[in-house]
Amino acid sequence: MTGQRSDAYRDDRAHVFHSWSAQRTLDPVVIEGGLGATFWDEAGTRYLDFSSQLVNLNLGHQHPRVVAAIQEQAAKLCTVAPTFGNAARSEAARLIAEAAPGDLQHVFFTNGGTEANEHAIRMARGTTGRHKILAAYRSYHGATTGSITLTGDPRRWANEPAMPGVVRFFGPYPYRSPFHAESPEQETERALQHLDEVFTMEGPQTIAAVILEPVVGTNGILVPPPGYLAGVRALCDRHGALLIADEVMSGFGRCGEWFAVDHWDVVPDLVTFAKGVNSGYVPLGGVILGPRVYETFADRPFPGGLTYSGHPLACAAAVATIEVMRDERIPERVRDLGERVVRPRLEKLRDRHPSVGEIRGLGLFWAIELVRSQETREMLVPYNAAGPAAKPMADVIAACKARGVWPFTHFNRVHVVPPLIISEEDLLQGIDAIDDALEAADAHATA
């Protein structure tokens, strides 16, 4: 807003301590409301939500069935300790287990994704009696002590040293292959050989689990090449390690399946989730356990827990979300939109802009990678750029907002991650706005 600031803005600046931010540099937009794929600030400026807030708003703002479920549960029972049974929690667990891959049938509830990953590695260590966790460089797993250690991106640096026992590996990234591969098939082969060598060098008998995002989210929307996830599953089986799939961002319809691993028919030992399970209306996450992990703690206590594990309001929202996704066939709709609308439209955008190096994704989970040169693939801005070095991306962001689209960006990428209920008309309108905004990136690129 310009001129007189609202009470909400003044109180924010006086009292709210924001995450991942230098506090005195902030000038937050105060959001007044939202509906579907749109939200608006207190000045009445409306935006298409092409970030799904933090890629969690799968059913959009204020879905009436989810709001009603929260209201009905609040009138009945707002909270209960996790030691008790509760209808909302039990039904949410059943529905999540029904959607889960393979034989994963039990759910441990958390308040979000980072806690889910913390507890998943605790489960893996307890099940195997081993202590090391293999995690990818291009990854984000959360901000608590263990999860930030698992995270591969620069947000980890300022939090080190942290949890011991985490060993890094490179996952596949065909566009910028760390293995100098010349085809997706070669990328798979070399990435798996590299991971096998990490097992060997670290001692397979010390490795409890490999954790990965089936489709890497914030760090690039990296869709694995054919055979990679199945190959990781086979390596884990050969070496006695568990496979943890972090589906916090990619799960619950985002990639056109209930879980991204379903694209490749791979069954992990543990699946972590949050975000889309109830569109973030009430904080909720969790771990879905396979039989090997469940049996480990069937007759001895699991050494972990949370006061708000399976909070009734959050679970009621999850039940309503999953029922809406089933009734409205959301995963199928997302799969159709991704292939019929998004992919061909982004391919045209790529062909039009010298700043676009690659487009990639599944469902409604896409990245536009921006470069200074399509030939050299030099990133539009340097890795982890800040200040003046980040200005080309800042210009793109400003141009998107000026055209009524609130984008999700990271490093040199614009991500296309709108709510899964977005209309086809709004989806195309948002991509057209990004198309126009990329003129700002083209100014820094060589044709």
GROMACS .gro file of C-alpha atoms in nm:
model
  447
    1MET     CA    1   0.000   0.000   0.000
    2THR     CA    2   0.100   0.361  -0.046
    3GLY     CA    3   0.024   0.643   0.196
    4GLN     CA    4  -0.124   0.551   0.532
    5ARG     CA    5  -0.023   0.204   0.645
    6SER     CA    6  -0.281  -0.030   0.794
    7ASP     CA    7  -0.277  -0.157   1.153
    8ALA     CA    8  -0.196  -0.503   1.016
    9TYR     CA    9   0.111  -0.371   0.838
   10ARG     CA   10   0.231  -0.164   1.134
   11ASP     CA   11   0.184  -0.451   1.379
   12ASP     CA   12   0.367  -0.686   1.144
   13ARG     CA   13   0.666  -0.457   1.120
   14ALA     CA   14   0.663  -0.392   1.495
   15HIS     CA   15   0.623  -0.750   1.616
   16VAL     CA   16   0.640  -1.029   1.355
   17PHE     CA   17   0.974  -1.200   1.301
   18HIS     CA   18   0.971  -1.348   0.949
   19SER     CA   19   1.144  -1.664   0.831
   20TRP     CA   20   1.444  -1.661   0.593
   21SER     CA   21   1.460  -1.279   0.602
   22ALA     CA   22   1.667  -0.984   0.715
   23GLN     CA   23   1.396  -0.819   0.920
   24ARG     CA   24   1.460  -0.450   0.844
   25THR     CA   25   1.453  -0.510   0.468
   26LEU     CA   26   1.096  -0.640   0.461
   27ASP     CA   27   0.796  -0.463   0.312
   28PRO     CA   28   0.528  -0.733   0.326
   29VAL     CA   29   0.211  -0.723   0.120
   30VAL     CA   30  -0.087  -0.758   0.355
   31ILE     CA   31  -0.331  -1.014   0.215
   32GLU     CA   32  -0.697  -0.958   0.287
   33GLY     CA   33  -0.863  -1.253   0.117
   34GLY     CA   34  -0.857  -1.522  -0.147
   35LEU     CA   35  -1.091  -1.740  -0.349
   36GLY     CA   36  -0.995  -2.030  -0.572
   37ALA     CA   37  -0.678  -1.950  -0.764
   38THR     CA   38  -0.689  -1.577  -0.681
   39PHE     CA   39  -0.601  -1.367  -0.379
   40TRP     CA   40  -0.603  -0.993  -0.312
   41ASP     CA   41  -0.428  -0.746  -0.088
   42GLU     CA   42  -0.584  -0.484   0.137
   43ALA     CA   43  -0.567  -0.227  -0.144
   44GLY     CA   44  -0.781  -0.455  -0.358
   45THR     CA   45  -0.504  -0.558  -0.600
   46ARG     CA   46  -0.578  -0.909  -0.723
   47TYR     CA   47  -0.325  -1.176  -0.819
   48LEU     CA   48  -0.342  -1.515  -0.981
   49ASP     CA   49  -0.171  -1.738  -0.726
   50PHE     CA   50   0.089  -1.909  -0.945
   51SER     CA   51   0.286  -2.012  -0.637
   52SER     CA   52  -0.001  -2.188  -0.456
   53GLN     CA   53   0.133  -1.982  -0.164
   54LEU     CA   54   0.426  -2.219  -0.092
   55VAL     CA   55   0.311  -2.491  -0.334
   56ASN     CA   56   0.069  -2.618  -0.073
   57LEU     CA   57  -0.263  -2.466  -0.176
   58ASN     CA   58  -0.367  -2.757  -0.396
   59LEU     CA   59  -0.743  -2.693  -0.366
   60GLY     CA   60  -0.704  -2.317  -0.380
   61HIS     CA   61  -0.822  -2.051  -0.138
   62GLN     CA   62  -1.136  -2.103   0.072
   63HIS     CA   63  -1.261  -2.429  -0.078
   64PRO     CA   64  -1.613  -2.448   0.070
   65ARG     CA   65  -1.603  -2.819   0.156
   66VAL     CA   66  -1.272  -2.789   0.340
   67VAL     CA   67  -1.380  -2.476   0.526
   68ALA     CA   68  -1.706  -2.645   0.625
   69ALA     CA   69  -1.521  -2.953   0.750
   70ILE     CA   70  -1.302  -2.738   0.977
   71GLN     CA   71  -1.605  -2.551   1.110
   72GLU     CA   72  -1.799  -2.871   1.178
   73GLN     CA   73  -1.503  -3.032   1.355
   74ALA     CA   74  -1.444  -2.717   1.563
   75ALA     CA   75  -1.805  -2.727   1.681
   76LYS     CA   76  -1.759  -3.091   1.781
   77LEU     CA   77  -1.406  -3.119   1.925
   78CYS     CA   78  -1.122  -2.874   1.865
   79THR     CA   79  -0.833  -3.073   2.004
   80VAL     CA   80  -0.744  -3.400   2.175
   81ALA     CA   81  -0.416  -3.555   2.287
   82PRO     CA   82  -0.254  -3.799   2.045
   83THR     CA   83  -0.291  -4.087   2.293
   84PHE     CA   84  -0.667  -4.095   2.229
   85GLY     CA   85  -0.852  -4.223   1.928
   86ASN     CA   86  -1.042  -3.966   1.724
   87ALA     CA   87  -1.274  -4.006   1.427
   88ALA     CA   88  -1.117  -3.730   1.218
   89ARG     CA   89  -0.765  -3.864   1.275
   90SER     CA   90  -0.865  -4.224   1.208
   91GLU     CA   91  -1.047  -4.139   0.886
   92ALA     CA   92  -0.764  -3.920   0.762
   93ALA     CA   93  -0.515  -4.202   0.825
   94ARG     CA   94  -0.734  -4.451   0.638
   95LEU     CA   95  -0.779  -4.224   0.337
   96ILE     CA   96  -0.407  -4.142   0.322
   97ALA     CA   97  -0.318  -4.512   0.345
   98GLU     CA   98  -0.563  -4.590   0.065
   99ALA     CA   99  -0.393  -4.331  -0.156
  100ALA     CA  100  -0.041  -4.443  -0.062
  101PRO     CA  101   0.174  -4.657  -0.293
  102GLY     CA  102   0.209  -5.031  -0.245
  103ASP     CA  103   0.184  -5.176   0.103
  104LEU     CA  104   0.228  -4.857   0.306
  105GLN     CA  105  -0.063  -4.872   0.551
  106HIS     CA  106   0.017  -4.679   0.870
  107VAL     CA  107   0.039  -4.302   0.924
  108PHE     CA  108   0.230  -4.105   1.187
  109PHE     CA  109   0.101  -3.748   1.192
  110THR     CA  110   0.316  -3.436   1.235
  111ASN     CA  111   0.255  -3.063   1.208
  112GLY     CA  112   0.437  -3.022   0.876
  113GLY     CA  113   0.695  -3.150   0.633
  114THR     CA  114   1.013  -3.081   0.828
  115GLU     CA  115   0.886  -3.276   1.130
  116ALA     CA  116   0.780  -3.556   0.896
  117ASN     CA  117   1.134  -3.586   0.763
  118GLU     CA  118   1.282  -3.566   1.113
  119HIS     CA  119   1.069  -3.858   1.227
  120ALA     CA  120   1.124  -4.057   0.907
  121ILE     CA  121   1.500  -4.059   0.959
  122ARG     CA  122   1.447  -4.153   1.324
  123MET     CA  123   1.233  -4.445   1.206
  124ALA     CA  124   1.494  -4.547   0.949
  125ARG     CA  125   1.775  -4.542   1.203
  126GLY     CA  126   1.568  -4.735   1.454
  127THR     CA  127   1.469  -4.996   1.196
  128THR     CA  128   1.814  -5.061   1.050
  129GLY     CA  129   2.037  -4.994   1.351
  130ARG     CA  130   2.248  -4.777   1.120
  131HIS     CA  131   2.316  -4.404   1.144
  132LYS     CA  132   2.403  -4.254   0.804
  133ILE     CA  133   2.148  -4.093   0.571
  134LEU     CA  134   2.226  -4.026   0.204
  135ALA     CA  135   2.070  -3.700   0.078
  136ALA     CA  136   2.096  -3.513  -0.251
  137TYR     CA  137   2.265  -3.178  -0.307
  138ARG     CA  138   1.973  -3.033  -0.501
  139SER     CA  139   1.708  -3.080  -0.236
  140TYR     CA  140   1.503  -2.915   0.034
  141HIS     CA  141   1.373  -3.119   0.327
  142GLY     CA  142   1.289  -2.860   0.592
  143ALA     CA  143   1.432  -2.612   0.840
  144THR     CA  144   1.456  -2.794   1.174
  145THR     CA  145   1.795  -2.927   1.281
  146GLY     CA  146   1.785  -3.266   1.114
  147SER     CA  147   1.587  -3.162   0.807
  148ILE     CA  148   1.806  -2.863   0.732
  149THR     CA  149   2.107  -3.095   0.746
  150LEU     CA  150   1.938  -3.322   0.492
  151THR     CA  151   1.871  -3.016   0.273
  152GLY     CA  152   2.125  -2.967  -0.002
  153ASP     CA  153   2.066  -2.606  -0.099
  154PRO     CA  154   2.239  -2.297   0.049
  155ARG     CA  155   1.984  -2.253   0.327
  156ARG     CA  156   2.179  -2.529   0.500
  157TRP     CA  157   2.507  -2.337   0.515
  158ALA     CA  158   2.428  -2.091   0.795
  159ASN     CA  159   2.287  -2.375   1.007
  160GLU     CA  160   2.602  -2.588   1.003
  161PRO     CA  161   2.737  -2.781   1.181
  162ALA     CA  162   2.416  -2.968   1.252
  163MET     CA  163   2.306  -3.331   1.269
  164PRO     CA  164   2.589  -3.581   1.212
  165GLY     CA  165   2.565  -3.874   0.975
  166VAL     CA  166   2.435  -3.707   0.657
  167VAL     CA  167   2.627  -3.783   0.336
  168ARG     CA  168   2.554  -3.609   0.006
  169PHE     CA  169   2.519  -3.737  -0.346
  170PHE     CA  170   2.433  -3.587  -0.684
  171GLY     CA  171   2.096  -3.675  -0.829
  172PRO     CA  172   2.019  -3.669  -1.202
  173TYR     CA  173   1.982  -3.335  -1.378
  174PRO     CA  174   2.009  -3.401  -1.753
  175TYR     CA  175   2.011  -3.032  -1.853
  176ARG     CA  176   2.315  -2.965  -1.632
  177SER     CA  177   2.444  -3.319  -1.597
  178PRO     CA  178   2.701  -3.358  -1.319
  179PHE     CA  179   2.797  -3.682  -1.495
  180HIS     CA  180   2.850  -3.529  -1.842
  181ALA     CA  181   2.579  -3.756  -1.977
  182GLU     CA  182   2.460  -3.715  -2.333
  183SER     CA  183   2.114  -3.871  -2.296
  184PRO     CA  184   1.855  -3.933  -2.024
  185GLU     CA  185   1.940  -4.302  -2.030
  186GLN     CA  186   2.308  -4.228  -1.980
  187GLU     CA  187   2.220  -3.986  -1.699
  188THR     CA  188   2.031  -4.264  -1.520
  189GLU     CA  189   2.314  -4.512  -1.563
  190ARG     CA  190   2.583  -4.274  -1.441
  191ALA     CA  191   2.377  -4.129  -1.156
  192LEU     CA  192   2.307  -4.479  -1.024
  193GLN     CA  193   2.672  -4.577  -1.060
  194HIS     CA  194   2.767  -4.266  -0.862
  195LEU     CA  195   2.516  -4.345  -0.586
  196ASP     CA  196   2.638  -4.704  -0.567
  197GLU     CA  197   2.994  -4.575  -0.527
  198VAL     CA  198   2.879  -4.351  -0.242
  199PHE     CA  199   2.732  -4.657  -0.072
  200THR     CA  200   3.062  -4.838  -0.119
  201MET     CA  201   3.281  -4.553   0.003
  202GLU     CA  202   3.063  -4.485   0.309
  203GLY     CA  203   3.019  -4.850   0.404
  204PRO     CA  204   2.678  -4.997   0.315
  205GLN     CA  205   2.649  -5.142   0.665
  206THR     CA  206   2.644  -4.785   0.806
  207ILE     CA  207   2.370  -4.643   0.581
  208ALA     CA  208   2.016  -4.640   0.717
  209ALA     CA  209   1.838  -4.472   0.426
  210VAL     CA  210   1.841  -4.270   0.110
  211ILE     CA  211   1.606  -3.971   0.122
  212LEU     CA  212   1.504  -3.796  -0.198
  213GLU     CA  213   1.226  -3.595  -0.355
  214PRO     CA  214   1.083  -3.813  -0.635
  215VAL     CA  215   1.046  -3.491  -0.834
  216VAL     CA  216   1.279  -3.230  -0.686
  217GLY     CA  217   1.070  -2.927  -0.593
  218THR     CA  218   1.212  -2.589  -0.496
  219ASN     CA  219   1.554  -2.679  -0.633
  220GLY     CA  220   1.445  -2.717  -0.990
  221ILE     CA  221   1.134  -2.931  -1.059
  222LEU     CA  222   1.379  -3.203  -1.164
  223VAL     CA  223   1.188  -3.495  -1.312
  224PRO     CA  224   1.401  -3.809  -1.285
  225PRO     CA  225   1.497  -3.976  -1.612
  226PRO     CA  226   1.349  -4.320  -1.686
  227GLY     CA  227   1.471  -4.596  -1.459
  228TYR     CA  228   1.634  -4.377  -1.197
  229LEU     CA  229   1.391  -4.420  -0.907
  230ALA     CA  230   1.361  -4.792  -0.973
  231GLY     CA  231   1.740  -4.809  -0.971
  232VAL     CA  232   1.761  -4.629  -0.636
  233ARG     CA  233   1.502  -4.871  -0.497
  234ALA     CA  234   1.717  -5.164  -0.616
  235LEU     CA  235   2.034  -5.015  -0.463
  236CYS     CA  236   1.860  -4.968  -0.129
  237ASP     CA  237   1.738  -5.327  -0.138
  238ARG     CA  238   2.083  -5.459  -0.227
  239HIS     CA  239   2.251  -5.267   0.053
  240GLY     CA  240   1.981  -5.313   0.317
  241ALA     CA  241   1.892  -4.943   0.336
  242LEU     CA  242   1.547  -4.787   0.341
  243LEU     CA  243   1.413  -4.553   0.073
  244ILE     CA  244   1.242  -4.237   0.202
  245ALA     CA  245   1.036  -4.045  -0.055
  246ASP     CA  246   0.985  -3.682   0.045
  247GLU     CA  247   0.649  -3.606  -0.118
  248VAL     CA  248   0.584  -3.293   0.086
  249MET     CA  249   0.562  -3.078  -0.226
  250SER     CA  250   0.502  -3.334  -0.501
  251GLY     CA  251   0.226  -3.536  -0.334
  252PHE     CA  252  -0.154  -3.522  -0.335
  253GLY     CA  253  -0.216  -3.463  -0.702
  254ARG     CA  254   0.053  -3.204  -0.776
  255CYS     CA  255   0.224  -3.425  -1.036
  256GLY     CA  256  -0.096  -3.580  -1.170
  257GLU     CA  257  -0.089  -3.882  -0.938
  258TRP     CA  258  -0.169  -3.919  -0.570
  259PHE     CA  259   0.206  -3.939  -0.512
  260ALA     CA  260   0.479  -3.862  -0.763
  261VAL     CA  261   0.640  -4.205  -0.718
  262ASP     CA  262   0.327  -4.355  -0.873
  263HIS     CA  263   0.449  -4.233  -1.213
  264TRP     CA  264   0.728  -4.491  -1.193
  265ASP     CA  265   0.553  -4.767  -0.990
  266VAL     CA  266   0.816  -4.741  -0.717
  267VAL     CA  267   0.722  -4.824  -0.358
  268PRO     CA  268   0.937  -4.654  -0.091
  269ASP     CA  269   0.969  -4.777   0.267
  270LEU     CA  270   0.859  -4.440   0.402
  271VAL     CA  271   0.672  -4.150   0.240
  272THR     CA  272   0.670  -3.808   0.403
  273PHE     CA  273   0.390  -3.565   0.323
  274ALA     CA  274   0.240  -3.228   0.425
  275LYS     CA  275   0.128  -2.923   0.223
  276GLY     CA  276  -0.129  -3.058  -0.026
  277VAL     CA  277  -0.276  -3.315   0.214
  278ASN     CA  278  -0.518  -3.043   0.328
  279SER     CA  279  -0.401  -2.745   0.121
  280GLY     CA  280  -0.233  -2.599   0.429
  281TYR     CA  281  -0.564  -2.482   0.579
  282VAL     CA  282  -0.449  -2.618   0.918
  283PRO     CA  283  -0.086  -2.731   0.966
  284LEU     CA  284  -0.051  -3.106   0.900
  285GLY     CA  285   0.216  -3.346   0.781
  286GLY     CA  286   0.314  -3.704   0.839
  287VAL     CA  287   0.499  -4.021   0.758
  288ILE     CA  288   0.340  -4.319   0.584
  289LEU     CA  289   0.509  -4.640   0.700
  290GLY     CA  290   0.571  -4.961   0.513
  291PRO     CA  291   0.561  -5.298   0.691
  292ARG     CA  292   0.932  -5.325   0.768
  293VAL     CA  293   0.928  -5.002   0.968
  294TYR     CA  294   0.591  -5.069   1.128
  295GLU     CA  295   0.699  -5.413   1.251
  296THR     CA  296   1.012  -5.264   1.409
  297PHE     CA  297   0.794  -5.065   1.646
  298ALA     CA  298   0.504  -5.306   1.677
  299ASP     CA  299   0.634  -5.444   2.007
  300ARG     CA  300   0.875  -5.174   2.124
  301PRO     CA  301   0.804  -4.803   2.163
  302PHE     CA  302   0.882  -4.559   1.888
  303PRO     CA  303   1.100  -4.288   2.047
  304GLY     CA  304   0.917  -3.986   1.913
  305GLY     CA  305   0.597  -3.788   1.932
  306LEU     CA  306   0.427  -3.448   1.914
  307THR     CA  307   0.159  -3.280   2.122
  308TYR     CA  308  -0.045  -3.198   1.813
  309SER     CA  309   0.007  -3.524   1.623
  310GLY     CA  310  -0.311  -3.581   1.426
  311HIS     CA  311  -0.481  -3.257   1.534
  312PRO     CA  312  -0.858  -3.299   1.476
  313LEU     CA  313  -0.903  -2.971   1.286
  314ALA     CA  314  -0.612  -3.051   1.056
  315CYS     CA  315  -0.729  -3.408   1.001
  316ALA     CA  316  -1.086  -3.298   0.928
  317ALA     CA  317  -0.943  -3.067   0.662
  318ALA     CA  318  -0.743  -3.359   0.521
  319VAL     CA  319  -1.049  -3.582   0.502
  320ALA     CA  320  -1.243  -3.315   0.314
  321THR     CA  321  -0.946  -3.246   0.083
  322ILE     CA  322  -0.901  -3.610  -0.013
  323GLU     CA  323  -1.275  -3.655  -0.066
  324VAL     CA  324  -1.283  -3.349  -0.295
  325MET     CA  325  -0.982  -3.480  -0.487
  326ARG     CA  326  -1.156  -3.814  -0.534
  327ASP     CA  327  -1.498  -3.671  -0.623
  328GLU     CA  328  -1.359  -3.417  -0.867
  329ARG     CA  329  -1.090  -3.651  -1.003
  330ILE     CA  330  -0.823  -3.391  -0.935
  331PRO     CA  331  -0.516  -3.608  -1.014
  332GLU     CA  332  -0.663  -3.702  -1.352
  333ARG     CA  333  -0.752  -3.339  -1.422
  334VAL     CA  334  -0.401  -3.225  -1.332
  335ARG     CA  335  -0.244  -3.491  -1.553
  336ASP     CA  336  -0.459  -3.375  -1.845
  337LEU     CA  337  -0.385  -3.005  -1.792
  338GLY     CA  338  -0.014  -3.073  -1.765
  339GLU     CA  339   0.013  -3.259  -2.094
  340ARG     CA  340  -0.261  -3.092  -2.298
  341VAL     CA  341  -0.220  -2.730  -2.186
  342VAL     CA  342   0.097  -2.656  -1.992
  343ARG     CA  343   0.358  -2.856  -2.182
  344PRO     CA  344   0.271  -2.731  -2.534
  345ARG     CA  345   0.224  -2.373  -2.412
  346LEU     CA  346   0.562  -2.371  -2.234
  347GLU     CA  347   0.728  -2.527  -2.538
  348LYS     CA  348   0.604  -2.232  -2.747
  349LEU     CA  349   0.730  -1.996  -2.478
  350ARG     CA  350   1.071  -2.165  -2.485
  351ASP     CA  351   1.095  -2.130  -2.861
  352ARG     CA  352   1.009  -1.759  -2.841
  353HIS     CA  353   1.250  -1.645  -2.570
  354PRO     CA  354   1.631  -1.658  -2.594
  355SER     CA  355   1.641  -1.649  -2.212
  356VAL     CA  356   1.462  -1.985  -2.175
  357GLY     CA  357   1.703  -2.274  -2.157
  358GLU     CA  358   1.467  -2.556  -2.066
  359ILE     CA  359   1.110  -2.624  -1.955
  360ARG     CA  360   1.036  -2.939  -1.755
  361GLY     CA  361   0.772  -3.082  -1.527
  362LEU     CA  362   0.468  -3.300  -1.469
  363GLY     CA  363   0.105  -3.221  -1.391
  364LEU     CA  364   0.095  -2.868  -1.248
  365PHE     CA  365   0.457  -2.879  -1.130
  366TRP     CA  366   0.679  -2.706  -1.388
  367ALA     CA  367   0.999  -2.502  -1.410
  368ILE     CA  368   1.117  -2.252  -1.669
  369GLU     CA  369   1.496  -2.238  -1.645
  370LEU     CA  370   1.636  -1.902  -1.751
  371VAL     CA  371   1.979  -1.854  -1.906
  372ARG     CA  372   2.198  -1.585  -2.053
  373SER     CA  373   2.285  -1.812  -2.343
  374GLN     CA  374   2.101  -2.117  -2.472
  375GLU     CA  375   2.428  -2.237  -2.621
  376THR     CA  376   2.645  -2.218  -2.307
  377ARG     CA  377   2.353  -2.261  -2.062
  378GLU     CA  378   2.499  -1.992  -1.836
  379MET     CA  379   2.243  -1.922  -1.564
  380LEU     CA  380   2.056  -1.592  -1.592
  381VAL     CA  381   2.178  -1.511  -1.241
  382PRO     CA  382   2.460  -1.682  -1.051
  383TYR     CA  383   2.391  -1.968  -0.813
  384ASN     CA  384   2.246  -1.830  -0.488
  385ALA     CA  385   2.263  -1.475  -0.625
  386ALA     CA  386   2.173  -1.181  -0.402
  387GLY     CA  387   2.168  -0.804  -0.429
  388PRO     CA  388   2.257  -0.651  -0.769
  389ALA     CA  389   2.356  -0.994  -0.907
  390ALA     CA  390   1.995  -1.109  -0.865
  391LYS     CA  391   1.843  -0.809  -1.044
  392PRO     CA  392   1.752  -0.989  -1.370
  393MET     CA  393   1.530  -1.228  -1.176
  394ALA     CA  394   1.394  -0.944  -0.964
  395ASP     CA  395   1.292  -0.772  -1.287
  396VAL     CA  396   1.108  -1.084  -1.404
  397ILE     CA  397   0.928  -1.114  -1.070
  398ALA     CA  398   0.823  -0.750  -1.080
  399ALA     CA  399   0.698  -0.789  -1.437
  400CYS     CA  400   0.487  -1.092  -1.339
  401LYS     CA  401   0.329  -0.907  -1.048
  402ALA     CA  402   0.262  -0.604  -1.265
  403ARG     CA  403   0.063  -0.837  -1.491
  404GLY     CA  404  -0.144  -0.975  -1.204
  405VAL     CA  405   0.044  -1.300  -1.142
  406TRP     CA  406   0.218  -1.387  -0.815
  407PRO     CA  407   0.505  -1.615  -0.924
  408PHE     CA  408   0.715  -1.878  -0.749
  409THR     CA  409   1.081  -1.829  -0.833
  410HIS     CA  410   1.407  -1.980  -0.712
  411PHE     CA  411   1.759  -1.895  -0.833
  412ASN     CA  412   1.729  -1.871  -1.214
  413ARG     CA  413   1.388  -2.034  -1.250
  414VAL     CA  414   1.023  -1.942  -1.268
  415HIS     CA  415   0.802  -2.227  -1.148
  416VAL     CA  416   0.451  -2.284  -1.278
  417VAL     CA  417   0.272  -2.426  -0.973
  418PRO     CA  418  -0.084  -2.289  -0.950
  419PRO     CA  419  -0.364  -2.444  -0.742
  420LEU     CA  420  -0.484  -2.770  -0.890
  421ILE     CA  421  -0.840  -2.637  -0.923
  422ILE     CA  422  -0.735  -2.345  -1.146
  423SER     CA  423  -0.953  -2.298  -1.452
  424GLU     CA  424  -0.801  -2.361  -1.792
  425GLU     CA  425  -0.868  -1.997  -1.879
  426ASP     CA  426  -0.680  -1.869  -1.574
  427LEU     CA  427  -0.399  -2.116  -1.630
  428LEU     CA  428  -0.343  -1.985  -1.982
  429GLN     CA  429  -0.379  -1.626  -1.864
  430GLY     CA  430  -0.107  -1.683  -1.604
  431ILE     CA  431   0.130  -1.845  -1.851
  432ASP     CA  432   0.069  -1.562  -2.099
  433ALA     CA  433   0.161  -1.312  -1.826
  434ILE     CA  434   0.486  -1.500  -1.759
  435ASP     CA  435   0.549  -1.508  -2.134
  436ASP     CA  436   0.524  -1.128  -2.144
  437ALA     CA  437   0.733  -1.089  -1.828
  438LEU     CA  438   1.020  -1.291  -1.977
  439GLU     CA  439   1.099  -0.996  -2.200
  440ALA     CA  440   1.280  -0.868  -1.890
  441ALA     CA  441   1.498  -1.181  -1.893
  442ASP     CA  442   1.554  -1.162  -2.269
  443ALA     CA  443   1.722  -0.825  -2.217
  444HIS     CA  444   2.008  -1.011  -2.045
  445ALA     CA  445   2.030  -1.301  -2.293
  446THR     CA  446   2.209  -1.347  -2.622
  447ALA     CA  447   1.993  -1.459  -2.910
   0.00000   0.00000   0.00000
